[in-house]
Amino acid sequence: MDIIGIDLGTTNSAVGVVESGFPILLANREGERIMPSAVSYGADGEVSVGRAAMRRRGAGAEVVTSIKRYMGARYSEVEGDEYCVPLGEAENGGVLAAGRSPQEVSAEILRELKQVAEMQLERVVEKAVITVPAYFNDAQRNATKEAGELAGLEVVRIVSEPTAAALAYGLDKLGEQARVAVYDLGGGTFDISILEMRNGVFQVLATDGDTQLGGDDIDEALALWVWDQWGNGSELDSAERQRLIDAAKLVKEQLSADEEAVLRIPFFREGMHIEQVVSREVFEKVVAGVIGRTEAHCRRVLNDAGVKNAAEELDAVVLVGGSTRIPAVRALVERVFEKAADVSQHPDEAVALGAVIQGGVLSGALREIVLLDVTPLSLGIETFGGLMNVLIPRNTTIPCKAGEMFTNAVANQKNMRVRVLQGEREMARDNWELGKVDVEFEAAPKGQARLGVQFSIDENGILEVLARDTVTHKDTVLEIDSAAVDVDDSDVEKMVSESVDYAFDDMSERIFTEAKLKAEELLPAVEAGLAQVGEDMEEEDLKLIQNAEILVRDALQGDDANVLKSAVQKLDKATEHMAAILVEKAMEAALMKKLEE
């Protein structure tokens, strides 16, 4: 059974298969292996995909491009975005482009790729491996899988794009053991990953990136600069903006080979024919801010992977994605990683080829290679006090499972809300909620009810949460769908940097919260203990406890985490003798009861 490999890209897409033991990409009727990720819907209901759709844009038709940027997004996150077609809100709060969901638009692209494969292979194709950016979250991965299913494909594996690129590179380039960085700057997304390859096992050591950064942003930056020279402060309508961006894209591509290019748009407006000379030097200054945004991700991923000297510890830095053709991008990569970038891979085909290889492995057409991906952000739940309790840390190898037992924080409560969180901050409110579910259980004294929570991430990076009542053994499974993540994808890369920026404040608040919870539990217990055995204690011990109590109550009025933590520890220490007396009395009471029986 064939398993095709598909690179569903923001700008371009490709499909391939392992045939006679060799991974190959398949060409469409026009002889092209790379197809524009474009869809046009005619007034008569006719759908055009790829190059045919782009030709319709030239005739003034509405054409949906770069839809990948809206996979798994909610309308509230993107409302007001400048886009090639009008955006609307779906009934479930999702995004509509030209009246269709991103999954429906993507399904048209996938359906076309499926037809290309079936035409070339002359047989029916039902299964596929599809690639996604490493930084795609759970909602975006699920949306990609749904698009595949709408196209009539069984998606047997979702593979991260850098992993696919490293797989394509590693087959014939490296020995038994190597470590590489994959810098993937495509049309709409950016990923940087460090992968280690050892005896056929590919393990992602760390990954970082931005799902809202790519060649589209470079095109837009250049287009807006050109309009600053010509527009005299006037506003662009959506059609004019798109024409300018399309022209800027052509100039960008030309400047990767030439030192100078001319952006020409005749009859742009009545009486306006744009003709702007753009040198490579000017272009690099205009887009420096966009390209420069990748540097922080590169340095962070090196730190996360434990790479202190990239020049010595990395065997290669592989460039993937059409935007890596830009000389300024290559210069940045070589400066950050302190070594020449490897440009041996076809930047537009490497990811697709990796998907094909993985499809071949799964179908048995190629020798076994193990892929070990990682989860890009930590996953956990909210615990009492509003804290983030991490169950699966960032950069954990997947597939994986992790669980923990939780108890009721309040006596006689009958249910517990499990809030699933994703992020790197210490407090629950600063992370993203993936979903929540109320789990019922039998009422019990404080700390007596037991609820097991297990997170399971499959090989596609899709999360399933299971909550189990340990008394009734009733399971509650939380389904996280594409409408569950109410966050802007452009904030994904900010999460890690904010966790660093606010690390001191976050940890201080966490320490204070934990100490406060401990204090609020300890103070009533001390009062109850003194009521029982206060008369049996020495005056000196009582005074020590009383003084420690005052310190805790005073610290609770302030906001110094270390002061409160220290005060709680002193009270805990001061009550050790009281605790011992309580234990002795309890044992005596139990013994007397036994004797009386």
Coordinates of C-alpha atoms in Angstrom, one line a residue:
M1 CA 0.0 0.0 0.0
D2 CA 1.5 3.4 -1.1
I3 CA 1.9 6.1 1.5
I4 CA 2.5 9.4 -0.2
G5 CA 4.5 12.2 1.4
I6 CA 3.1 15.7 1.3
D7 CA 4.7 19.1 2.1
L8 CA 1.7 21.3 2.7
G9 CA 3.5 24.6 2.5
T10 CA 2.4 28.2 3.0
T11 CA 3.6 29.3 -0.4
N12 CA 4.2 26.0 -2.3
S13 CA 3.3 22.4 -1.8
A14 CA 4.7 19.1 -3.2
V15 CA 3.9 15.4 -3.2
G16 CA 6.0 12.3 -3.7
V17 CA 6.3 8.5 -3.0
V18 CA 8.9 5.8 -2.7
E19 CA 9.0 4.0 -6.0
S20 CA 11.4 1.0 -6.6
G21 CA 13.2 1.9 -3.4
F22 CA 13.8 5.5 -4.3
P23 CA 12.1 8.6 -2.8
I24 CA 10.9 10.8 -5.7
L25 CA 8.7 13.9 -6.1
L26 CA 5.9 13.7 -8.6
A27 CA 5.2 16.3 -11.3
N28 CA 1.7 17.5 -12.3
R29 CA 0.4 17.8 -15.9
E30 CA 2.4 20.9 -16.4
G31 CA 5.6 19.1 -15.5
E32 CA 6.1 20.9 -12.2
R33 CA 7.0 19.2 -8.9
I34 CA 6.3 22.4 -6.9
M35 CA 2.7 23.6 -6.9
P36 CA 1.6 27.0 -5.5
S37 CA -0.6 26.7 -2.4
A38 CA -3.3 28.7 -4.0
V39 CA -7.1 28.1 -4.4
S40 CA -9.6 30.1 -6.4
Y41 CA -13.4 29.7 -6.2
G42 CA -15.3 30.8 -9.3
A43 CA -18.8 32.3 -9.2
D44 CA -20.1 29.1 -10.9
G45 CA -18.6 27.0 -8.1
E46 CA -15.6 25.9 -10.1
V47 CA -12.4 25.4 -8.1
S48 CA -9.0 26.1 -9.4
V49 CA -5.8 25.0 -7.6
G50 CA -2.1 25.8 -7.9
R51 CA -0.8 27.6 -11.0
A52 CA -4.3 27.7 -12.5
A53 CA -5.5 29.6 -9.5
M54 CA -2.6 32.1 -9.7
R55 CA -3.5 32.8 -13.3
R56 CA -7.0 33.7 -12.2
R57 CA -5.6 36.2 -9.8
G58 CA -4.0 38.0 -12.8
A59 CA -7.5 38.2 -14.3
G60 CA -8.8 39.9 -11.1
A61 CA -10.4 36.8 -9.4
E62 CA -10.3 36.2 -5.7
V63 CA -7.5 33.8 -4.9
V64 CA -6.8 32.3 -1.5
T65 CA -3.0 32.0 -0.7
S66 CA -1.0 31.5 2.5
I67 CA -4.0 29.9 4.1
K68 CA -1.6 27.8 6.3
R69 CA -1.2 30.9 8.5
Y70 CA -4.8 30.6 9.6
M71 CA -4.9 26.8 10.3
G72 CA -6.3 26.2 13.8
A73 CA -6.8 30.0 14.4
R74 CA -9.9 31.8 15.8
Y75 CA -11.4 34.9 14.2
S76 CA -10.9 36.9 17.4
E77 CA -7.1 36.4 17.0
V78 CA -6.9 37.6 13.4
E79 CA -9.8 40.1 13.1
G80 CA -8.5 43.2 11.2
D81 CA -5.7 41.3 9.4
E82 CA -4.8 42.5 5.9
Y83 CA -5.3 39.4 3.8
C84 CA -5.6 38.6 0.1
V85 CA -9.4 37.8 0.5
P86 CA -12.0 39.0 3.1
L87 CA -11.9 37.1 6.4
G88 CA -15.0 36.2 8.2
E89 CA -16.0 34.4 11.4
A90 CA -17.3 30.8 11.4
E91 CA -20.2 29.7 13.7
N92 CA -17.6 28.0 16.0
G93 CA -15.5 31.1 16.2
G94 CA -13.0 30.0 13.6
V95 CA -11.7 31.8 10.5
L96 CA -13.4 31.9 7.1
A97 CA -11.5 32.9 4.0
A98 CA -13.7 33.5 1.0
G99 CA -16.4 31.8 3.0
R100 CA -14.4 28.6 3.6
S101 CA -12.5 27.3 6.6
P102 CA -8.7 27.0 6.4
Q103 CA -9.2 23.2 6.5
E104 CA -11.6 23.3 3.5
V105 CA -9.1 25.4 1.5
S106 CA -6.2 23.2 2.4
A107 CA -8.2 20.2 1.5
E108 CA -8.5 21.5 -2.1
I109 CA -4.7 21.7 -2.2
L110 CA -4.3 18.2 -0.8
R111 CA -7.0 16.8 -3.1
E112 CA -5.1 18.2 -6.1
L113 CA -1.8 16.6 -4.8
K114 CA -3.6 13.3 -4.3
Q115 CA -4.8 13.4 -7.9
V116 CA -1.3 14.2 -9.1
A117 CA 0.0 11.1 -7.3
E118 CA -2.8 8.9 -8.6
M119 CA -2.2 10.2 -12.2
Q120 CA 1.5 9.4 -12.0
L121 CA 1.2 6.1 -10.2
E122 CA -1.9 5.0 -12.1
R123 CA -3.4 3.6 -8.9
V124 CA -5.6 4.8 -6.0
V125 CA -3.8 6.5 -3.1
E126 CA -5.5 6.6 0.3
K127 CA -2.7 7.2 2.9
A128 CA -0.4 10.1 3.4
V129 CA 2.3 11.6 5.6
I130 CA 1.9 15.4 5.9
T131 CA 4.4 17.9 7.3
V132 CA 3.8 20.8 9.6
P133 CA 6.0 23.5 11.2
A134 CA 7.6 22.2 14.4
Y135 CA 6.0 25.1 16.2
F136 CA 2.5 24.2 15.1
N137 CA 0.4 23.7 18.3
D138 CA -2.2 21.0 18.9
A139 CA -5.0 22.9 17.2
Q140 CA -3.0 23.5 14.1
R141 CA -1.9 19.9 13.8
N142 CA -5.4 18.7 14.3
A143 CA -6.6 21.1 11.6
T144 CA -4.0 19.8 9.2
K145 CA -5.1 16.2 9.9
E146 CA -8.8 17.3 9.3
A147 CA -7.8 18.9 6.0
G148 CA -6.2 15.6 4.9
E149 CA -9.3 13.7 5.8
L150 CA -11.5 16.1 3.9
A151 CA -9.3 15.5 0.9
G152 CA -10.0 11.7 1.2
L153 CA -6.7 10.8 2.7
E154 CA -5.9 8.8 5.9
V155 CA -3.2 10.8 7.6
V156 CA -1.0 8.2 9.1
R157 CA 1.6 10.6 10.4
I158 CA 2.1 14.3 11.0
V159 CA 5.9 15.1 10.7
S160 CA 7.6 18.3 11.7
E161 CA 9.2 20.1 8.8
P162 CA 12.7 20.3 10.2
T163 CA 12.6 16.6 11.1
A164 CA 11.6 15.8 7.5
A165 CA 14.4 18.1 6.1
A166 CA 17.0 16.4 8.4
L167 CA 15.7 13.0 7.3
A168 CA 16.1 13.9 3.6
Y169 CA 19.6 15.3 4.3
G170 CA 20.7 12.5 6.6
L171 CA 20.1 9.6 4.4
D172 CA 23.2 10.0 2.2
K173 CA 25.1 12.9 3.7
L174 CA 26.1 11.7 7.2
G175 CA 27.7 8.8 8.9
E176 CA 26.4 6.8 11.8
Q177 CA 26.4 9.7 14.2
A178 CA 26.0 13.4 13.7
R179 CA 24.3 16.5 15.0
V180 CA 22.8 19.1 12.7
A181 CA 20.8 22.3 12.8
V182 CA 17.9 22.8 10.4
Y183 CA 17.1 26.4 9.6
D184 CA 13.7 26.4 7.8
L185 CA 12.5 29.8 6.6
G186 CA 9.5 29.3 4.3
G187 CA 6.8 31.5 2.9
G188 CA 4.9 31.8 6.1
T189 CA 6.6 30.0 8.9
F190 CA 10.0 29.8 10.5
D191 CA 11.5 26.8 12.4
I192 CA 14.9 26.2 13.8
S193 CA 15.7 22.7 15.2
I194 CA 18.8 20.8 16.5
L195 CA 18.6 17.1 15.6
E196 CA 20.9 14.3 16.5
M197 CA 21.3 11.3 14.3
R198 CA 22.7 8.1 15.7
N199 CA 22.6 4.6 14.2
G200 CA 19.4 5.4 12.2
V201 CA 17.7 7.2 15.1
F202 CA 16.7 10.8 14.5
Q203 CA 16.1 12.7 17.7
V204 CA 15.0 16.3 17.9
L205 CA 17.1 17.8 20.8
A206 CA 15.4 21.2 20.7
T207 CA 13.1 23.3 18.5
D208 CA 12.0 26.9 18.3
G209 CA 10.3 29.2 15.8
D210 CA 7.5 31.5 14.7
T211 CA 4.4 30.4 12.8
Q212 CA 3.9 34.0 11.7
L213 CA 7.3 34.7 10.1
G214 CA 8.4 34.0 6.6
G215 CA 8.8 35.2 3.0
D216 CA 5.3 36.7 3.1
D217 CA 6.6 39.2 5.7
I218 CA 9.6 40.0 3.6
D219 CA 7.4 40.6 0.5
E220 CA 5.1 42.9 2.6
A221 CA 8.0 44.9 4.1
L222 CA 9.4 45.6 0.6
A223 CA 6.0 46.4 -0.8
L224 CA 5.2 48.9 1.9
W225 CA 8.6 50.5 1.5
V226 CA 8.0 51.0 -2.2
W227 CA 4.6 52.5 -1.5
D228 CA 6.2 54.9 0.9
Q229 CA 8.2 56.2 -2.1
W230 CA 5.2 56.5 -4.3
G231 CA 2.0 56.7 -2.3
N232 CA 2.3 60.3 -0.9
G233 CA 0.6 59.1 2.3
S234 CA -2.4 57.6 0.6
E235 CA -3.9 54.2 1.7
L236 CA -3.9 51.0 -0.4
D237 CA -7.0 49.0 -0.9
S238 CA -6.8 45.2 -0.6
A239 CA -6.4 44.6 -4.4
E240 CA -3.7 47.3 -4.7
R241 CA -1.9 45.9 -1.7
Q242 CA -1.9 42.4 -3.2
R243 CA -0.6 43.6 -6.6
L244 CA 2.3 45.4 -4.8
I245 CA 3.1 42.4 -2.7
D246 CA 3.1 40.1 -5.8
A247 CA 5.5 42.5 -7.6
A248 CA 7.7 42.8 -4.5
K249 CA 8.0 39.0 -4.4
L250 CA 9.4 38.9 -7.9
V251 CA 11.9 41.6 -7.1
K252 CA 13.0 39.7 -3.9
E253 CA 13.6 36.5 -5.9
Q254 CA 15.6 38.4 -8.6
L255 CA 17.8 40.1 -5.9
S256 CA 18.9 36.7 -4.7
A257 CA 20.9 36.4 -7.9
D258 CA 21.3 40.0 -9.0
E259 CA 22.6 43.2 -7.4
E260 CA 19.7 45.3 -8.7
A261 CA 16.1 44.8 -9.8
V262 CA 13.2 47.0 -10.9
L263 CA 9.7 46.8 -9.5
R264 CA 7.3 47.7 -12.3
I265 CA 3.5 47.9 -12.1
P266 CA 2.0 49.7 -15.1
F267 CA -1.4 51.4 -14.7
F268 CA -1.3 50.8 -10.9
R269 CA -3.7 53.7 -10.5
E270 CA -5.0 56.3 -12.9
G271 CA -2.0 58.3 -14.0
M272 CA 0.4 56.2 -11.9
H273 CA 2.9 53.7 -13.3
I274 CA 5.2 52.4 -10.6
E275 CA 8.8 51.8 -11.6
Q276 CA 11.2 51.6 -8.6
V277 CA 14.8 50.5 -8.8
V278 CA 15.8 48.4 -5.8
S279 CA 19.4 47.5 -5.0
R280 CA 20.3 44.5 -3.0
E281 CA 21.8 46.8 -0.4
V282 CA 18.6 48.8 0.0
F283 CA 16.5 45.6 0.0
E284 CA 18.6 44.1 2.9
K285 CA 18.2 47.3 4.9
V286 CA 14.4 47.3 4.4
V287 CA 14.0 43.6 5.4
A288 CA 16.7 43.5 8.1
G289 CA 14.1 43.7 10.9
V290 CA 12.1 40.7 9.5
I291 CA 15.2 38.5 8.9
G292 CA 16.7 39.6 12.2
R293 CA 13.8 38.1 14.1
T294 CA 15.1 34.6 13.4
E295 CA 18.3 35.3 15.3
A296 CA 16.9 35.1 18.8
H297 CA 15.2 31.8 18.0
C298 CA 18.5 30.4 16.8
R299 CA 20.4 31.4 19.9
R300 CA 17.6 30.1 22.2
V301 CA 17.5 26.7 20.4
L302 CA 21.3 26.3 20.8
N303 CA 21.0 27.0 24.5
D304 CA 18.1 24.6 24.8
A305 CA 20.1 21.8 23.0
G306 CA 23.1 22.4 25.2
V307 CA 25.3 23.5 22.3
K308 CA 27.9 25.9 23.6
N309 CA 30.2 26.0 20.5
A310 CA 28.2 25.6 17.4
A311 CA 31.2 25.6 15.1
E312 CA 32.7 22.6 16.8
E313 CA 29.5 20.7 18.1
L314 CA 27.4 20.9 14.9
D315 CA 28.3 18.8 11.8
A316 CA 26.1 20.9 9.5
V317 CA 23.6 23.8 9.4
V318 CA 21.1 22.8 6.7
L319 CA 19.0 25.5 5.0
V320 CA 15.5 24.7 4.0
G321 CA 12.7 26.9 2.6
G322 CA 12.6 29.3 -0.4
S323 CA 13.5 32.3 1.7
T324 CA 16.9 30.9 2.6
R325 CA 18.0 31.7 -1.0
I326 CA 18.3 35.4 0.2
P327 CA 22.0 36.2 0.7
A328 CA 21.3 38.2 3.8
V329 CA 19.6 35.1 5.4
R330 CA 22.6 33.0 4.6
A331 CA 24.9 35.6 6.1
L332 CA 22.9 35.7 9.3
V333 CA 23.0 31.9 9.6
E334 CA 26.7 31.8 9.1
R335 CA 27.3 34.5 11.7
V336 CA 25.1 32.9 14.3
F337 CA 26.3 29.4 13.9
E338 CA 29.9 30.3 13.0
K339 CA 30.1 28.0 10.1
A340 CA 29.2 27.9 6.4
A341 CA 25.6 26.9 5.8
D342 CA 24.9 23.7 3.8
V343 CA 22.9 24.5 0.7
S344 CA 23.1 21.1 -0.9
Q345 CA 19.4 20.5 -0.4
H346 CA 16.8 21.9 -2.8
P347 CA 15.2 24.5 -0.5
D348 CA 11.7 23.9 -1.8
E349 CA 11.9 20.1 -2.1
A350 CA 13.8 18.9 1.0
V351 CA 10.8 18.9 3.4
A352 CA 8.6 17.0 0.8
L353 CA 11.4 14.5 0.2
G354 CA 11.6 13.9 4.0
A355 CA 7.9 13.3 4.1
V356 CA 8.2 10.8 1.2
I357 CA 11.0 9.0 3.1
Q358 CA 8.9 8.7 6.2
G359 CA 6.0 7.5 4.2
G360 CA 8.3 4.8 2.7
V361 CA 9.4 3.8 6.1
L362 CA 5.8 3.4 7.3
S363 CA 4.8 1.4 4.2
G364 CA 7.8 -0.8 4.4
A365 CA 9.3 0.4 1.1
L366 CA 12.4 1.7 2.9
R367 CA 14.6 0.5 5.7
E368 CA 13.5 1.3 9.3
I369 CA 14.5 4.7 10.5
V370 CA 13.2 6.0 13.9
L371 CA 12.0 9.6 14.2
L372 CA 11.9 11.1 17.7
D373 CA 10.3 14.5 17.7
V374 CA 9.8 16.9 20.6
T375 CA 7.0 19.0 22.0
P376 CA 7.9 22.7 21.6
L377 CA 6.1 24.0 24.7
S378 CA 5.5 22.6 28.2
L379 CA 2.1 21.1 29.0
G380 CA 0.4 20.9 32.4
I381 CA -2.6 21.7 34.5
E382 CA -3.7 24.5 36.9
T383 CA -3.4 23.5 40.5
F384 CA -4.7 25.2 43.7
G385 CA -3.5 28.7 44.0
G386 CA -3.4 29.4 40.3
L387 CA -0.1 27.6 39.7
M388 CA 1.0 25.9 36.5
N389 CA 1.9 22.3 37.3
V390 CA 4.0 20.9 34.4
L391 CA 3.4 17.3 33.4
I392 CA 5.3 17.3 30.1
P393 CA 8.3 19.7 29.9
R394 CA 9.2 21.6 26.8
N395 CA 11.4 19.7 24.4
T396 CA 10.3 16.3 25.7
T397 CA 10.7 13.5 23.1
I398 CA 7.4 12.3 21.6
P399 CA 5.5 10.1 21.6
C400 CA 5.3 10.2 25.4
K401 CA 3.0 9.8 28.4
A402 CA 3.1 11.5 31.8
G403 CA 0.7 11.4 34.7
E404 CA 0.3 12.6 38.3
M405 CA -2.1 12.1 41.2
F406 CA -4.1 15.1 42.5
T407 CA -6.3 15.5 45.6
N408 CA -9.2 17.7 46.6
A409 CA -8.2 21.1 48.0
V410 CA -11.5 21.6 49.8
A411 CA -13.4 19.2 52.1
N412 CA -16.5 17.5 50.6
Q413 CA -16.0 18.9 47.1
K414 CA -17.7 16.7 44.5
N415 CA -15.9 17.7 41.4
M416 CA -12.6 19.0 40.2
R417 CA -11.9 21.2 37.1
V418 CA -9.0 20.1 35.1
R419 CA -7.6 23.0 33.0
V420 CA -5.1 21.9 30.4
L421 CA -2.4 24.5 29.9
Q422 CA 0.4 25.1 27.4
G423 CA 3.3 27.4 28.1
E424 CA 6.4 28.3 30.1
R425 CA 5.2 30.6 32.8
E426 CA 4.9 29.7 36.5
M427 CA 1.4 31.0 37.0
A428 CA -1.6 29.4 35.2
R429 CA -3.1 32.8 34.1
D430 CA 0.1 33.5 32.0
N431 CA -0.2 30.3 30.0
W432 CA -2.6 29.2 27.3
E433 CA -5.7 27.1 28.0
L434 CA -6.0 24.2 25.6
G435 CA -9.2 22.9 27.2
K436 CA -10.9 22.1 30.4
V437 CA -13.2 19.5 31.9
D438 CA -15.1 19.1 35.2
V439 CA -14.5 15.6 36.7
E440 CA -17.0 14.4 39.3
F441 CA -16.0 12.1 42.2
E442 CA -17.4 11.1 45.6
A443 CA -17.2 13.7 48.3
A444 CA -14.4 13.2 50.8
P445 CA -12.4 15.1 53.4
K446 CA -9.7 17.5 52.3
G447 CA -6.9 15.7 50.6
Q448 CA -8.7 12.3 50.6
A449 CA -10.2 12.2 47.1
R450 CA -7.8 11.0 44.4
L451 CA -7.8 12.0 40.8
G452 CA -5.2 10.7 38.3
V453 CA -4.4 12.9 35.3
Q454 CA -2.5 11.5 32.3
F455 CA -1.2 13.4 29.3
S456 CA -0.5 11.4 26.2
I457 CA 1.1 12.9 23.1
D458 CA 1.1 10.6 20.0
E459 CA 3.6 10.5 17.2
N460 CA 1.7 13.4 15.4
G461 CA 2.2 15.7 18.4
I462 CA -1.6 15.5 19.2
L463 CA -2.5 15.6 22.9
E464 CA -5.1 13.5 24.7
V465 CA -5.9 14.1 28.4
L466 CA -7.3 11.4 30.6
A467 CA -8.7 12.0 34.1
R468 CA -9.5 9.0 36.3
D469 CA -11.4 8.8 39.6
T470 CA -9.3 6.2 41.5
V471 CA -12.4 5.1 43.6
T472 CA -14.9 4.5 40.8
H473 CA -12.2 4.0 38.1
K474 CA -14.4 6.2 35.8
D475 CA -12.4 7.8 33.0
T476 CA -13.0 11.2 31.5
V477 CA -11.1 11.9 28.2
L478 CA -10.7 15.5 27.1
E479 CA -10.9 16.0 23.3
I480 CA -8.9 19.1 22.2
D481 CA -10.1 20.2 18.8
S482 CA -9.1 23.0 16.5
A483 CA -11.2 25.6 18.2
A484 CA -9.7 25.0 21.6
V485 CA -6.7 27.3 21.5
D486 CA -7.8 30.9 21.9
V487 CA -4.4 32.5 21.3
D488 CA -2.7 34.3 18.5
D489 CA -0.1 32.1 16.8
S490 CA 2.2 35.1 16.5
D491 CA 2.5 34.9 20.3
V492 CA 3.9 31.4 20.3
E493 CA 7.5 32.4 20.0
K494 CA 7.0 35.1 22.7
M495 CA 6.1 32.5 25.3
V496 CA 9.7 31.2 25.7
S497 CA 11.3 34.6 25.7
E498 CA 8.8 35.9 28.2
S499 CA 9.5 33.0 30.5
V500 CA 13.1 34.2 30.5
D501 CA 12.3 37.9 30.8
Y502 CA 9.9 37.3 33.7
A503 CA 11.7 34.4 35.3
F504 CA 12.6 36.2 38.5
D505 CA 9.1 37.8 39.0
D506 CA 7.4 34.5 38.1
M507 CA 9.4 32.4 40.4
S508 CA 9.0 34.9 43.2
E509 CA 5.2 34.8 42.8
R510 CA 5.2 31.0 42.7
I511 CA 7.3 30.9 45.9
F512 CA 5.0 33.4 47.6
T513 CA 1.9 31.5 46.4
E514 CA 3.2 28.1 47.6
A515 CA 4.3 29.6 50.9
K516 CA 0.9 31.3 51.3
L517 CA -0.9 28.0 50.7
K518 CA 1.3 26.3 53.3
A519 CA 0.7 29.1 55.8
E520 CA -3.0 29.0 55.3
E521 CA -2.9 25.3 56.0
L522 CA -0.4 25.5 58.9
L523 CA -2.0 28.3 60.9
P524 CA -5.4 26.6 61.6
A525 CA -3.5 23.3 62.3
V526 CA -1.3 25.1 64.9
E527 CA -4.4 26.6 66.6
A528 CA -6.1 23.2 66.7
G529 CA -2.9 21.6 68.0
L530 CA -2.4 24.2 70.8
A531 CA -6.0 23.7 71.8
Q532 CA -5.3 20.0 72.3
V533 CA -1.9 20.0 73.9
G534 CA -1.0 23.6 74.8
E535 CA -1.4 22.9 78.5
D536 CA 1.2 20.1 78.3
M537 CA 3.9 22.3 76.6
E538 CA 6.7 24.4 78.2
E539 CA 6.3 28.1 78.2
E540 CA 9.4 28.5 76.1
D541 CA 8.0 26.3 73.3
L542 CA 4.7 28.1 73.4
K543 CA 6.4 31.5 73.1
L544 CA 8.5 30.2 70.2
I545 CA 5.3 29.1 68.4
Q546 CA 3.5 32.3 69.1
N547 CA 6.4 34.5 67.8
A548 CA 6.6 32.3 64.7
E549 CA 2.9 32.7 64.2
I550 CA 3.2 36.5 64.3
L551 CA 6.0 36.4 61.7
V552 CA 3.8 34.3 59.3
R553 CA 0.7 36.6 59.8
D554 CA 2.8 39.7 59.2
A555 CA 4.5 38.2 56.1
L556 CA 1.1 37.3 54.7
Q557 CA 0.3 41.0 54.7
G558 CA 3.3 41.8 52.6
D559 CA 4.5 40.5 49.2
D560 CA 8.0 39.3 49.8
A561 CA 8.2 35.6 48.8
N562 CA 11.4 34.9 50.6
V563 CA 10.2 36.5 53.9
L564 CA 7.0 34.5 53.9
K565 CA 8.8 31.3 53.0
S566 CA 11.3 31.8 55.8
A567 CA 8.5 32.6 58.3
V568 CA 6.6 29.4 57.3
Q569 CA 9.7 27.3 57.7
K570 CA 10.3 28.8 61.2
L571 CA 6.7 28.1 62.2
D572 CA 7.1 24.5 60.9
K573 CA 10.3 24.1 62.9
A574 CA 8.8 25.7 66.0
T575 CA 5.8 23.2 66.0
E576 CA 7.9 20.1 65.8
H577 CA 7.7 19.4 69.6
M578 CA 4.0 20.1 69.6
A579 CA 3.6 17.6 66.7
A580 CA 5.5 15.0 68.7
I581 CA 3.2 15.5 71.7
L582 CA 0.1 15.2 69.5
V583 CA 1.4 11.9 68.1
E584 CA 2.1 10.6 71.6
K585 CA -1.3 11.5 72.8
A586 CA -2.9 9.9 69.8
M587 CA -1.0 6.7 70.4
E588 CA -1.9 6.7 74.1
A589 CA -5.6 7.2 73.2
A590 CA -5.4 4.3 70.7
L591 CA -3.8 2.1 73.3
M592 CA -6.3 2.9 76.0
K593 CA -9.1 2.2 73.5
K594 CA -7.6 -1.2 72.7
L595 CA -7.2 -2.1 76.4
E596 CA -10.8 -1.1 77.1
E597 CA -12.0 -3.5 74.4

